[in-house]
Every structure is written in C-alpha cells, then in structure tokens.
Coordinates of C-alpha atoms in Angstrom, one line a residue:
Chain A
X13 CA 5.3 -22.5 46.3
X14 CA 8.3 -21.8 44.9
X15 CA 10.2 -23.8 42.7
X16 CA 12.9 -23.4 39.9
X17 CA 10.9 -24.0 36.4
X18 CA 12.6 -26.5 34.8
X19 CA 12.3 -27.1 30.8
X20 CA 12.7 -30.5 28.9
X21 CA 14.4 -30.1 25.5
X22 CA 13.4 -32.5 23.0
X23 CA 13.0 -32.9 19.3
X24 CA 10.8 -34.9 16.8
X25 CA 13.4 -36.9 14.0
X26 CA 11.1 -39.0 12.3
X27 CA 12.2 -39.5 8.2
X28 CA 9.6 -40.1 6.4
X29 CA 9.8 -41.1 2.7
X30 CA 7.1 -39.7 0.2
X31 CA 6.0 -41.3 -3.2
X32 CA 5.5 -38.4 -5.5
X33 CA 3.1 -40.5 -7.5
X34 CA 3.4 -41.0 -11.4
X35 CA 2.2 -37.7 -12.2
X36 CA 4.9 -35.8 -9.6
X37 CA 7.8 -38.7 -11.1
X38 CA 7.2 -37.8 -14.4
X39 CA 7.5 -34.0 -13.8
X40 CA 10.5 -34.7 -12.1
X41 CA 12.2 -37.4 -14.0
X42 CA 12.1 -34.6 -16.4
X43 CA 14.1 -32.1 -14.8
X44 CA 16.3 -34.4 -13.9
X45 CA 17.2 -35.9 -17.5
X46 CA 16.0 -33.7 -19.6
X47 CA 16.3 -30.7 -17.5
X48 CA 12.4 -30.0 -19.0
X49 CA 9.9 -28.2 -17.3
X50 CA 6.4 -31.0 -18.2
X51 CA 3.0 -29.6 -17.1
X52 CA -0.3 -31.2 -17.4
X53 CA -3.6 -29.7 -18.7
X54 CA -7.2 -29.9 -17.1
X55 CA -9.4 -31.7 -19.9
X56 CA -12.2 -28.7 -19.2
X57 CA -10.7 -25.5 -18.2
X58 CA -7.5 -26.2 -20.3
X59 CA -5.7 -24.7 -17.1
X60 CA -2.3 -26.0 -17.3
X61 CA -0.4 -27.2 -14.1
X62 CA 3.4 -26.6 -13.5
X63 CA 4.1 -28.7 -11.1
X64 CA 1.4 -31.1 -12.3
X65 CA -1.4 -32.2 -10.8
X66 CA -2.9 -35.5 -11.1
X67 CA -6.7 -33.6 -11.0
X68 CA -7.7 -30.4 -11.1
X69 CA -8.5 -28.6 -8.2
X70 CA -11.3 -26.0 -10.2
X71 CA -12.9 -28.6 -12.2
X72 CA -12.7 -31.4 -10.4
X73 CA -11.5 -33.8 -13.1
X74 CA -8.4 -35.8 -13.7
X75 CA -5.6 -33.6 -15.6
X76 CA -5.0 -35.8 -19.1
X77 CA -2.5 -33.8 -21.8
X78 CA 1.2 -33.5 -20.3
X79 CA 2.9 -30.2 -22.8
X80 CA 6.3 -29.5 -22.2
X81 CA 6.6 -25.6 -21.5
X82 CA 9.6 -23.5 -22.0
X83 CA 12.0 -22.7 -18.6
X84 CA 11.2 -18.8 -18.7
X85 CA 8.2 -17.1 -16.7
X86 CA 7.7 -13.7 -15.6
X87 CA 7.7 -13.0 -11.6
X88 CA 4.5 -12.8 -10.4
X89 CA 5.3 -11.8 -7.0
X90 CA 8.6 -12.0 -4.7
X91 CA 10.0 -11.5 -1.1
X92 CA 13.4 -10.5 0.5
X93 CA 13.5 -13.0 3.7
X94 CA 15.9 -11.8 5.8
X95 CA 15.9 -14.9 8.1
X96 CA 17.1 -18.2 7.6
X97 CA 14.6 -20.5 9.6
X98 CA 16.9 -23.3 9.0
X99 CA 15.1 -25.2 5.9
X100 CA 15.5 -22.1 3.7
X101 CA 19.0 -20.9 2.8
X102 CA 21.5 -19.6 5.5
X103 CA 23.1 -17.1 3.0
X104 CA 20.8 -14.2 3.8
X105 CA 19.2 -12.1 2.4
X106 CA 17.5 -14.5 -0.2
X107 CA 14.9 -13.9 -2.6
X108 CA 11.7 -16.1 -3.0
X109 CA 9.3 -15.6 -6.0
X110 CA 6.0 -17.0 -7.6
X111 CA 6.9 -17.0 -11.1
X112 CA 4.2 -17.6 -13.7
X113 CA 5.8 -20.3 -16.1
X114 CA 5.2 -19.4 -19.4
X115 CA 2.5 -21.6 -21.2
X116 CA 1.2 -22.7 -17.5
X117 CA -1.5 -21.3 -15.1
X118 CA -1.1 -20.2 -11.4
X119 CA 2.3 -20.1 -10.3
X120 CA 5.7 -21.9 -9.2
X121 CA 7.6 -21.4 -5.7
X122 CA 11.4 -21.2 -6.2
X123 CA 14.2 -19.0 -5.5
X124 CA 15.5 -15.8 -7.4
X125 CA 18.6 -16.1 -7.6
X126 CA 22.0 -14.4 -9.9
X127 CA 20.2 -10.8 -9.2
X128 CA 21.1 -8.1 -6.4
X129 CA 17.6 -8.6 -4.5
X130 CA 16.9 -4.5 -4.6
X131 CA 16.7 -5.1 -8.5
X132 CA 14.1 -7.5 -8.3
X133 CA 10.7 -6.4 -9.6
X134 CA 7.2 -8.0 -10.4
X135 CA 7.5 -9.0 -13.5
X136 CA 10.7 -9.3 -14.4
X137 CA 11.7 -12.1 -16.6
X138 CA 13.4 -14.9 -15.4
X139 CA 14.7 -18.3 -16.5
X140 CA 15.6 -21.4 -14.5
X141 CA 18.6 -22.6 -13.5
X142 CA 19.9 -25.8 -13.3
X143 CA 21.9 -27.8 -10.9
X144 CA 24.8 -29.5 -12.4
X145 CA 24.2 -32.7 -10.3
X146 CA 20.3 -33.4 -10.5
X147 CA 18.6 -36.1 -8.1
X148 CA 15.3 -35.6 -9.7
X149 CA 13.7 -33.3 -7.1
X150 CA 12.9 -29.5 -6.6
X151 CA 16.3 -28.5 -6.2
X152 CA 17.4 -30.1 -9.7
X153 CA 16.4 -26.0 -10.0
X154 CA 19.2 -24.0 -8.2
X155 CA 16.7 -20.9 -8.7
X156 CA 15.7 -18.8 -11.9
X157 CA 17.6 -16.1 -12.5
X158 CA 16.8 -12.9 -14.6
X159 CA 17.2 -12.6 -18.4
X160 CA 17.1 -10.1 -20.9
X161 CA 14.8 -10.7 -23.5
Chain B
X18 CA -33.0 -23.7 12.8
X19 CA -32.7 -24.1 16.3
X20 CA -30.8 -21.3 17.9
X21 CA -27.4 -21.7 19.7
X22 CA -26.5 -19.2 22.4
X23 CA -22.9 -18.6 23.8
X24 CA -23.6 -18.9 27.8
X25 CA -19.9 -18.8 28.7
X26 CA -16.6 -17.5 27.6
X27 CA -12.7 -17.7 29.3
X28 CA -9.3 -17.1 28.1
X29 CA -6.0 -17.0 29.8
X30 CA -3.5 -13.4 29.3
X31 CA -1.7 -14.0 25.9
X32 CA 2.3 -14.1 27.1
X33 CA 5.2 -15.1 25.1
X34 CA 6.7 -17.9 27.3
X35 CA 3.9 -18.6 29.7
X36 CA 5.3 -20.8 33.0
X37 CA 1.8 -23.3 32.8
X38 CA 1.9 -26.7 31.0
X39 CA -0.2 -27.3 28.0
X40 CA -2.8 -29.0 30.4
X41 CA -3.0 -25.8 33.0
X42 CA -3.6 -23.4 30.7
X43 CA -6.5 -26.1 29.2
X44 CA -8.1 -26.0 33.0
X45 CA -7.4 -22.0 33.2
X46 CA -9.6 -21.6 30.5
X47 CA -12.0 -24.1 31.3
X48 CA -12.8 -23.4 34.4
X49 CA -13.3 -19.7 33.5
X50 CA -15.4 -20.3 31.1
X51 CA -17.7 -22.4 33.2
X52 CA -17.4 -19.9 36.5
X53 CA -18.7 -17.3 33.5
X54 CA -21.3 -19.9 32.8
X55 CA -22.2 -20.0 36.5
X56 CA -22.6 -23.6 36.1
X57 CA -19.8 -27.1 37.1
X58 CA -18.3 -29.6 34.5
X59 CA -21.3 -32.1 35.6
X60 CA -23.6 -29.5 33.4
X61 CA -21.2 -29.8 30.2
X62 CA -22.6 -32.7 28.1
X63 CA -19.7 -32.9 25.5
X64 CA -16.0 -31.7 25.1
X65 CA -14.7 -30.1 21.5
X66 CA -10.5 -29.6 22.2
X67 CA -8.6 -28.0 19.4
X68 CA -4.7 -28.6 18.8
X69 CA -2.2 -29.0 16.4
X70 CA 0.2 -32.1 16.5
X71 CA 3.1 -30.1 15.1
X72 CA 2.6 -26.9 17.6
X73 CA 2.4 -29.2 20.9
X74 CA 5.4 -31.7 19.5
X75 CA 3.5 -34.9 20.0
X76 CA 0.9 -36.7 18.1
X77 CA -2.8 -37.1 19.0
X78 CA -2.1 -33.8 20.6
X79 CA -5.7 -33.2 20.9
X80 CA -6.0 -36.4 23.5
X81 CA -3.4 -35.2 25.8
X82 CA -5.3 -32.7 27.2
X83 CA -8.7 -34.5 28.0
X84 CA -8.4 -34.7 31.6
X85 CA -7.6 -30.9 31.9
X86 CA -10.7 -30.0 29.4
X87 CA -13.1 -32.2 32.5
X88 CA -13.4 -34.6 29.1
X89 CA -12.9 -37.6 31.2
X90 CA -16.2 -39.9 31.2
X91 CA -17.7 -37.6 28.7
X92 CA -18.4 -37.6 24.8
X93 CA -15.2 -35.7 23.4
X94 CA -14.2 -34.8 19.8
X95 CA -11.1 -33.0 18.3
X96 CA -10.5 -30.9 15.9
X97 CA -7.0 -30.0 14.4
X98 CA -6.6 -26.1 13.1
X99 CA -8.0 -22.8 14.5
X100 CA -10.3 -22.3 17.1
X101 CA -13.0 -21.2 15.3
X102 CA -13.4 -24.8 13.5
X103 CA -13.7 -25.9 16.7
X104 CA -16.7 -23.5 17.7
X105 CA -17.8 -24.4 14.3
X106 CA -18.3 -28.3 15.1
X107 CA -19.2 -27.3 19.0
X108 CA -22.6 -25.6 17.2
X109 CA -23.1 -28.7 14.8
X110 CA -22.9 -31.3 18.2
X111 CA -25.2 -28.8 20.0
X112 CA -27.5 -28.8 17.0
X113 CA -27.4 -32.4 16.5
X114 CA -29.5 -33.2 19.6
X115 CA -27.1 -35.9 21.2
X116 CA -26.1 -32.7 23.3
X117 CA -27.4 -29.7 25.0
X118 CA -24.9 -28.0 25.7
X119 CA -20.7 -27.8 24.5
X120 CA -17.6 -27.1 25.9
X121 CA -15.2 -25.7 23.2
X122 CA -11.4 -25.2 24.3
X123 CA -8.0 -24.1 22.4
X124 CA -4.4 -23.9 23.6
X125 CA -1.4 -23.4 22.1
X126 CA 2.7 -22.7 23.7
X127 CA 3.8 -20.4 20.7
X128 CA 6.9 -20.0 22.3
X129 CA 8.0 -23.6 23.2
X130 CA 8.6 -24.4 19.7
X131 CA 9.8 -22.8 16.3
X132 CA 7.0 -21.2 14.4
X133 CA 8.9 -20.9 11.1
X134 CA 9.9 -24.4 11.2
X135 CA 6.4 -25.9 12.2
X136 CA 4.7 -23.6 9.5
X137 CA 7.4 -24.4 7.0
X138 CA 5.8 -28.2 7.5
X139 CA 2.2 -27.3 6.6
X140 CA 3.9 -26.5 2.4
X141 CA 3.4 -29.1 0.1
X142 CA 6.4 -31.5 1.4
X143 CA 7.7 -32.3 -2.4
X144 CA 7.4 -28.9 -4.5
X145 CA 7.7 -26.7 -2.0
X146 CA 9.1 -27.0 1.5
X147 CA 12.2 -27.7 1.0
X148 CA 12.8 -24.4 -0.4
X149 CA 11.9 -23.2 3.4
X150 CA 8.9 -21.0 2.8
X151 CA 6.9 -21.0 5.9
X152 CA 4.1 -18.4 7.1
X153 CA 6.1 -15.3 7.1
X154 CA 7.1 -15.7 3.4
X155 CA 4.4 -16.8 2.0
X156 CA 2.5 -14.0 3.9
X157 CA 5.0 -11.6 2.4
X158 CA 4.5 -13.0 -1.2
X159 CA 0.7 -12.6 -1.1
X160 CA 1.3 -8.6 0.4
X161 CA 3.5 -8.0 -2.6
X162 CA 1.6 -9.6 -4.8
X163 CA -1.9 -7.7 -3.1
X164 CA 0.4 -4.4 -3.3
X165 CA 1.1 -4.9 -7.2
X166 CA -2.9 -5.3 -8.0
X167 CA -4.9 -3.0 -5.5
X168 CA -2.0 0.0 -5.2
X169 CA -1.7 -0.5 -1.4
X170 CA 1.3 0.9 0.2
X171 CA 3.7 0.2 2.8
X172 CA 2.1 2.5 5.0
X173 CA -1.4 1.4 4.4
X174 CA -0.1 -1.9 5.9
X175 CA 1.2 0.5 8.5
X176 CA -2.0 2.1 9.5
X177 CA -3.5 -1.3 10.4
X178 CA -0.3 -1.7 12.6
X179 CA -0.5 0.8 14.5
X180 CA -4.8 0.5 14.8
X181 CA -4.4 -2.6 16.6
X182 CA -1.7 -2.1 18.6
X183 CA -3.3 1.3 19.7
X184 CA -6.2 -0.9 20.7
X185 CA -4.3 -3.7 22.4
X186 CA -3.2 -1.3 25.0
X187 CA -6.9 -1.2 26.3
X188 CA -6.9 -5.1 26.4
X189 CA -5.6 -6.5 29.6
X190 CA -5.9 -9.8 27.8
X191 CA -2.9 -9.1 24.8
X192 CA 0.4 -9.5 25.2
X193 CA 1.4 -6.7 23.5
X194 CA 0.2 -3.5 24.9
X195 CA 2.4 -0.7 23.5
X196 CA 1.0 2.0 21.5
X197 CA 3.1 3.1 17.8
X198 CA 3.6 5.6 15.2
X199 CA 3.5 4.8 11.6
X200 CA 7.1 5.6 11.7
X201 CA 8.2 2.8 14.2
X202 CA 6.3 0.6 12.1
X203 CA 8.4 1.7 9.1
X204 CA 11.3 1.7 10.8
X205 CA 11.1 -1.7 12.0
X206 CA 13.5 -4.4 11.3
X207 CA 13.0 -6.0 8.1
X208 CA 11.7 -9.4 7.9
X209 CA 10.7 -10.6 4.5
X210 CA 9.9 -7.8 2.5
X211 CA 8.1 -6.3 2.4
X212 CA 7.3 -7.1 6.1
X213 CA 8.8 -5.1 8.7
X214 CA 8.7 -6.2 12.5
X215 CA 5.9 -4.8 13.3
X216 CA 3.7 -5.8 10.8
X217 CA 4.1 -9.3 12.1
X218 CA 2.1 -11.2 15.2
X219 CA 4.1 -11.9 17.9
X220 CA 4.4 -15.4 19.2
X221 CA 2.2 -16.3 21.9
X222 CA 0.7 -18.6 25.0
X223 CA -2.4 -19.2 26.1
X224 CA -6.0 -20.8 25.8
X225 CA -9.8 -19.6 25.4
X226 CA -13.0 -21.4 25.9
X227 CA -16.5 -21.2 25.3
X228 CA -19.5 -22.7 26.6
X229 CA -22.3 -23.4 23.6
X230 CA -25.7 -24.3 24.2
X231 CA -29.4 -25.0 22.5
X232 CA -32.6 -23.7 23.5
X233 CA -33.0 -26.6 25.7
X234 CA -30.2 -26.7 27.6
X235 CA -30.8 -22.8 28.8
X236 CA -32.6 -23.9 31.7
X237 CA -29.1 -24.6 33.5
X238 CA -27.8 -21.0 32.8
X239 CA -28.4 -17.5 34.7
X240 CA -27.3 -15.0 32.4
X241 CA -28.8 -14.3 28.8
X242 CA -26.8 -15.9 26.0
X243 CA -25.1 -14.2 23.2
X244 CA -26.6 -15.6 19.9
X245 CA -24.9 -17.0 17.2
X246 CA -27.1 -15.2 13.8
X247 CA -25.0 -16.8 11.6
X248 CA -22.2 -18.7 10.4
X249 CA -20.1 -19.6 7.3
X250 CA -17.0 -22.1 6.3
X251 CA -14.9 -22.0 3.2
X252 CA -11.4 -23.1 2.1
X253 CA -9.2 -22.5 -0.8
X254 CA -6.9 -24.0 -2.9
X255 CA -4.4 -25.7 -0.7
X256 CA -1.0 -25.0 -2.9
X257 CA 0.7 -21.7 -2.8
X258 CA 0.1 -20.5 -6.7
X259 CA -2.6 -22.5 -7.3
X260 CA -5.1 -19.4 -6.2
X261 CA -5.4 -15.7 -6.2
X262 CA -3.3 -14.6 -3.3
X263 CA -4.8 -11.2 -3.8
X264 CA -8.7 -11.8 -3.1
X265 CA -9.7 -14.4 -0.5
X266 CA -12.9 -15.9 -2.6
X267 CA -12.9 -18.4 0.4
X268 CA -13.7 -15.6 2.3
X269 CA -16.3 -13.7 0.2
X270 CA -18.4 -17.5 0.1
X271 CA -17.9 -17.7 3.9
X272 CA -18.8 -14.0 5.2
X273 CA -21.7 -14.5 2.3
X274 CA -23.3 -17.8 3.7
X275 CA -22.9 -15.9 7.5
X276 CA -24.1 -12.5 6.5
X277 CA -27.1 -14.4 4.8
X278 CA -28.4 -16.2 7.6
X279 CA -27.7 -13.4 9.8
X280 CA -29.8 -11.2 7.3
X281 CA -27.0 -8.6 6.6
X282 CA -26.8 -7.2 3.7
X283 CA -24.4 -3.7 3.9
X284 CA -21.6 -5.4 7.0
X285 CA -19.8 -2.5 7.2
X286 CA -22.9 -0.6 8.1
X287 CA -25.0 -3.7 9.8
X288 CA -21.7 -4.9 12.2
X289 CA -21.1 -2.6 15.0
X290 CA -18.1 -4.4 16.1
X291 CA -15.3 -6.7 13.9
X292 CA -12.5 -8.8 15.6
X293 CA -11.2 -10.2 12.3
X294 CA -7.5 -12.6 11.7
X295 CA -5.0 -9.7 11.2
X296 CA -1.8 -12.4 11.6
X297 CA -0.1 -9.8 9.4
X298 CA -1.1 -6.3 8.8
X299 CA -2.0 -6.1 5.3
X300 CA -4.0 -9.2 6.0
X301 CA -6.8 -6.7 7.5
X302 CA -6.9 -4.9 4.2
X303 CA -7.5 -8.3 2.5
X304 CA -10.2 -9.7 4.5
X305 CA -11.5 -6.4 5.0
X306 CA -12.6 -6.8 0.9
X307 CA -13.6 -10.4 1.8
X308 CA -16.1 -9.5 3.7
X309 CA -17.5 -6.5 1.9
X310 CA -16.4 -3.7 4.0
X311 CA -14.4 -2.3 0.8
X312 CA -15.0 -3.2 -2.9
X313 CA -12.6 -5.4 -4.4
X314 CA -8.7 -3.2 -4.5
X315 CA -10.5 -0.8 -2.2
X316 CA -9.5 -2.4 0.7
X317 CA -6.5 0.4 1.5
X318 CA -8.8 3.3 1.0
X319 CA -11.0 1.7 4.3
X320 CA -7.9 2.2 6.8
X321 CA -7.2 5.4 5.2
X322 CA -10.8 6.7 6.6
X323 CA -10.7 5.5 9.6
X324 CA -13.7 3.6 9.2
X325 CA -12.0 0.7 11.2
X326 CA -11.1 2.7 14.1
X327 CA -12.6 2.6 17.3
X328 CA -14.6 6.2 16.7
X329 CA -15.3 4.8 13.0
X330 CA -18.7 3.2 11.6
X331 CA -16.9 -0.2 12.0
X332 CA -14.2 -0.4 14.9
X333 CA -12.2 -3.7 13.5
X334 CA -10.4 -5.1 16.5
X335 CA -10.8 -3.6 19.7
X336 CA -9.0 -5.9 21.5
X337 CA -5.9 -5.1 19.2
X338 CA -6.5 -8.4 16.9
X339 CA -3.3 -10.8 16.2
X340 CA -1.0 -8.0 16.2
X341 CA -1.3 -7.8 19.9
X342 CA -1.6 -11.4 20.7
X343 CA -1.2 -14.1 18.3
X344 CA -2.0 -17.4 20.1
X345 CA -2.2 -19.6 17.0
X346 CA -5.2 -22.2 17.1
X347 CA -6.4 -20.1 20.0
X348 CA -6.6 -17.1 17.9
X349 CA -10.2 -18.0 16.5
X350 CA -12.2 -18.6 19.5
X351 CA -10.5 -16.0 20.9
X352 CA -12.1 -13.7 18.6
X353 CA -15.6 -14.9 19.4
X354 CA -14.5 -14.4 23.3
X355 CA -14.3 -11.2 22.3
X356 CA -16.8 -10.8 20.6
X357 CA -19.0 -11.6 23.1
X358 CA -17.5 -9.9 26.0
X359 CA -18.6 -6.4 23.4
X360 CA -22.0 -7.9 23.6
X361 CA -22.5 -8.3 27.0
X362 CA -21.2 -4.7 27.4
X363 CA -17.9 -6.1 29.5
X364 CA -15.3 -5.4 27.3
X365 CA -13.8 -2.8 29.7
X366 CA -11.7 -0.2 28.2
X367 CA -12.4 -1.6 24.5
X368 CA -15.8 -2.0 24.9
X369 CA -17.6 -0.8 21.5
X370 CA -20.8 1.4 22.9
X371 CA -23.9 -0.5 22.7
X372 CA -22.6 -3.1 20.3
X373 CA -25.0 -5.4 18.9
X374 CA -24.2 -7.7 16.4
X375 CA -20.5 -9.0 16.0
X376 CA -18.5 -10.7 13.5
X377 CA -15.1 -12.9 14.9
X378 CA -13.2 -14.6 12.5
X379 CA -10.3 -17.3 12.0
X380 CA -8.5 -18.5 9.3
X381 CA -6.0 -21.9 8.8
X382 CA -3.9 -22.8 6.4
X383 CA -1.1 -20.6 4.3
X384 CA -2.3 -17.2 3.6
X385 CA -5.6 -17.2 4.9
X386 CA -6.2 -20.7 3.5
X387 CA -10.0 -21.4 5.0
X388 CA -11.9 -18.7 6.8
X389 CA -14.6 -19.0 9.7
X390 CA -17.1 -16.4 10.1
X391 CA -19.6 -16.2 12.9
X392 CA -21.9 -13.7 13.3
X393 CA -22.9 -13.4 16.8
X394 CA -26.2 -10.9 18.1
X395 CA -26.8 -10.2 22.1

C-alpha cells in the first residue's frame, strides 16, 4: 500500500522547579553575595566537594566542614564545541573545561571564556568570572578566564 | 547456578529515519526473535521492554509498547537505559523460577528527536546543564583528558574509526556501511574537539530482541542455546568531575565479576570475539583497558597492533560497533545479538572463524557511566 508518511510535530514544555537543598543554597547563596566559591569536606577521606555535596559519594558518609576555597583552579581537561545544541551558547565556537578548583577534589563544569580557544591548554590557570547581575545560580559564573600567575 | 541459554535473537537494519512506528519496529524484532526461537508468543512466559522516557517523548515510555512486545496478558517488567540492563534483569526473572523462559526487547527512533538536547537532560539539572554539555562534550572532555594521561593521539582515535567502519561494511545490519582512511577521519568536520565527525556514532532506528531461557524451559526449543558463562554490573560516580574520566573502574569491577564466573583469566587471549560500546572512538581504547586487553595507558598501543582487527588475536567489533550503527538503548542487546550470531557460526561476512566465547557490552550514563558485561559461550 502506498501512502504519503505523514509526521506529527510535537514538543514536551513542562517547567519544573528544583529545590537545590540547603547544602546546594548555601553554595550558591554564596556566589551570589559574596561572589565565594564554599565547598564541603567528607569527615573520612577529607575529599573536598566544589559544588558541594550533601554526602560523599566514596565514603558514603554525610560531608560536615564547609571551607571557602579561592576562585582559581587549573584546567583539567577542555573541549572546542563547535555546535550550539540550543542550551549551550549560540556564539560558536565555545570552550568547555573541567577545572580542578584549587583546595577542592574532582572537578567543576563551566565555560572558558576571555581566551582565543586554540590557546587553551590542560592546565592552564584560570580564575572565575563573575556576572555583574547574580540570581544565585551557575551562571552567577560567566566562565573562568585565564590568568597569569 | 542454573545456566541461562540464549535460544533466540532478532534485530531490525539500523537506519537513520526509519518509516515504522515505535510499536512496529517492537513487533519486527519480536517476532524475529521468536521465528529464530522456532517457537510462538504463547511459549514466552514474561516480557522485559527497555526505553527511555526522554528518547520516545512521552512518559511511561516503556508501557506504550506492550501490545507490540505480545506483553498483553503476560508478566511484563521495564527497565529504563541500555539494552543490556535489560538482558541483565531478563536472566535474573529466568533465574528466579517464576519464569522459564524471557523475552527481552529494545527500541529506540534516534532520529525523531534531538540527541544533544535529550542527553543534555541526563547532567545534573542545577550545576551543570544549563551550561549545555550533553554526550558529545562531555565525551570530548574525557578523550582530552584520557589523551593528556595515557599519550593517545588523534590518530589512535582514528584507527578505531576506521576498524569499525571497515567492519560495518560486512554487516548488512549497520547503517553505515562505508569503508575510510585515517585521513577522512582526520579530515572530518570538527565537532568538539577534539572530536571530528567521524569519530562520532551516527544517529540511529531500530530494535533487537532476545529470547532467554533456563534449563527447564529448553524442552520448547530446537536449536542449541548460546550460553551465558558470565556476567557483571557496575556504575560510577553519577556527576561529571566527580570520577576519573580516564579509567572506567566501573568497568574493570564489571568485566572482573564476568571474566570470574566465566573463568577467564588472560581476555584478550581467552575471548575470540569482542562487540564492545565504541559510541565514540577513543571510547574503544578506554574500555579496551577496562577490561584487560591493555594495561592501564596502554590502551593506544592495542589498536596500533592490530590486535583488535578482524585477522588479530581479538577481532573487537565485527559488526562495525556504534560507529556503524548507534541505536541508543538498543545498542546493548544488540551487541549480545551479535554476539551470538558469531557463536552460532551465522554471522555472514563478519563471522569470527570458529568463535567460541564472546563478550558484548553496554554502557548508560555520561561517559561510559555503568557498564554491562556478558560473557556468552556456544
């Protein structure tokens, strides 16, 4: 049989608002305010968490000592995306990087920005940036940008 | 433990923008798998349907495609994530002695909706997604990052490139059947650095299906089953920076709790035949470490030998992996399809020469997330 396909275009728009929890609103009230970078330390590994976590995914224990840590890290690893998929920026190419915060453990997600992306490296040093206007969420960082140290 | 045999497997051709509903490629599958089987839907005793809410646009996607699975009036479970967690929880219900035997089935329209969006949605929704990172960035961030420790170049990603999609050409199953030269690899357009093109799955359609079954329930199949030796399950740290992106430790445990039950000790030497989650090329290299093939950082000097290819001690994806066909969710059970189809000796033009025993492998989650490794024996 044949028939002309036809196609049904639809989309899913459901909000949805998330509570951070106290741990998550304290990290961010802080970047907001004080435009501080707060992480939280696991009681038995001494791992520190930036952003925080409430427990500790290693140990298995609830994270107890908040210690403010400095807004410099070194880049841990990076990308050039040369797509915009529509959540990440339209002005491509843009640089994402895991920067190891310095003072914390593992690594944070955020953009590299203020840099010509072929002069990014692994571990460069970089420090964030702030937005003028902060709402208290991720993007009270615009992005960290290099620095010479 | 009671032994679990594989007494039928079916898939559907992997086709960017496949003109079947969800629900038709479910019964495709399905009913190939039985007609493999040689038995009817009346002989299946439960039904295990994998899907993904955010890949099929609706919620509960899993109980939207019952009636195509022959679930109706039957015992049927869902699982959410790759295929192979679904073979994974088939072999538990077959084991628990409710059932005799399991029919396992996948699906997945790749191309009806937008990957980078849907896997921006699986990032941590306050710390991370917003900034947009979705499965081809982070992938990119954990090759860079594996490229920094373990020396691995551009081309070594390369190589595993243009393995599999020298393979895929013998799979009449893969979507993309086009052999290339390291050079078109290299060339290829740039998509986050430093993946290029074609160091990326494509976007696929399509379903698989297996048919699992105890000792008992043998008595209502013709054909000798493949075995499953051994099986293993592991996940890692869910947030991106919150683990080693550069050795999958979910992995080793996996492949380690698999290998030991199967009693394998040296893989690489044990396996005659791999068909392993290469999403993105350098992935191979990764996993390839995972599971012992190479040392730890070694796993760059492994494609280099050829050791993977299909002359090599270990031929990794015959059937051209991900790279050829990248049905997501399907991707899994498709690699146990596979691997059966090299035990039974009817793997066509990729068949692996008196294969034996065969690993498949899937993986969920950002960056190879959780692994699941099955060992299967003919």
């Amino acid at each position: 049989m044949d028939v002309e396909n036809m196609y049904y275009h639809g989309r899913i728009n459901v909000p949805y608002k998330w509570y951070v929890g106290a741990t998550g609103s304290r990290f961010l009230v802080g970047l907001r305010d004080g435009k501080e970078f707060w992480g939280i330390t696991c009681p038995k590994c001494g791992k520190v968490y930036v952003p925080p976590l409430k427990t500790c995914p290693e140990c298995f224990v609830p994270n107890e000592e908040w210690v403010r840590l400095a807004d410099t890290g070194t880049v841990e690893s990076f990308t050039v995306a040369h797509y915009s998929n529509g959540v990440s920026p339209s002005d491509i190419p843009y640089v994402l990087g895991l920067i190891k915060m310095d003072g914390a453990d593992g690594s944070f997600l955020h953009y590299i920005g203020d840099a010509d992306p072929a002069d990014v490296k692994v571990g460069m040093r970089v420090k964030a940036v702030f937005a003028d206007e902060r709402t208290g969420n991720i993007m009270d960082i615009k992005h960290f940008a290099p620095v010479n140290e | 433990m009671e032994k679990v045999g594989i007494v039928g497997v079916g898939q559907t051709i992997y086709e960017r923008r496949k003109t079947d509903t969800f629900a038709e490629l479910v019964f495709e599958a399905c009913t190939s798998a039985l007609a493999d089987a040689g038995i009817g839907i009346q002989d299946i005793d439960n039904v295990v349907t994998v899907s993904n809410d955010f890949w099929d646009g609706r919620t509960i996607s899993s109980m939207a495609i019952q009636d195509a699975a022959g679930a109706w009036e039957k015992d049927v479970s869902t699982v959410e994530g790759d295929g192979i967690f679904g073979a994974l929880y088939g072999m538990m219900r077959t084991l628990s002695g409710s059932f005799d035997t399991t029919l396992i089935v996948s699906h997945v329209k790749g191309s009806e909706g937008n990957m980078n969006l849907i896997t921006n949605a699986m990032f941590d929704p306050i710390y991370q997604r917003h900034l947009g990172v979705d499965a081809t960035t982070s992938a990119a961030l954990q090759a860079r990052a594996y490229m920094e420790k373990t020396g691995a170049t551009e081309e070594d990603f390369a190589r595993v490139s243009v393995k599999n999609h020298g393979n895929g050409v013998n799979n009449p199953f893969a979507q993309i059947r086009k052999k290339i030269s390291l050079e078109d690899v290299l060339n290829s357009r740039k998509i986050s650095e430093p993946l290029k093109l074609y160091d990326c799955s494509p976007i696929s359609d399509g379903a698989a299906a297996i048919v699992l079954s105890n000792e008992k329930g043998l008595a209502r199949f013709k054909k000798d089953p493949v075995w499953i030796l051994g099986v293993g399950h592991c996940s890692d740290s869910y947030s991106l920076g919150y683990r080693d992106l550069t050795f999958p430790r979910a992995l080793q445990a996996a492949a380690g709790k698999a290998f030991a039950s199967a009693g394998i000790k040296n893989p690489l030497k044990e396996l005659d035949v791999a068909e392993i989650a290469d999403a993105y090329s350098y992935m191979e290299l990764i996993w390839y470490e995972g599971f012992g093939f190479a040392a730890e950082g070694a796993g760059a000097d492994l494609i280099r030998s050829g050791a993977t290819a299909m002359d090599g001690a270990l031929p990794v994806n015959p059937s051209g992996g991900l790279l050829s066909a990248h049905p997501v969710l399907v991707a899994g059970l498709a690699r146990i399809v596979e691997a059966t189809l090299q035990l039974r000796g009817e793997a066509g033009d990729r068949q692996v020469k008196g294969a034996k025993k065969a690993l498949a492998h899937g993986i969920n989650g950002p960056c190879g997330q959780s692994h699941g490794v099955f060992v299967l024996g003919a």
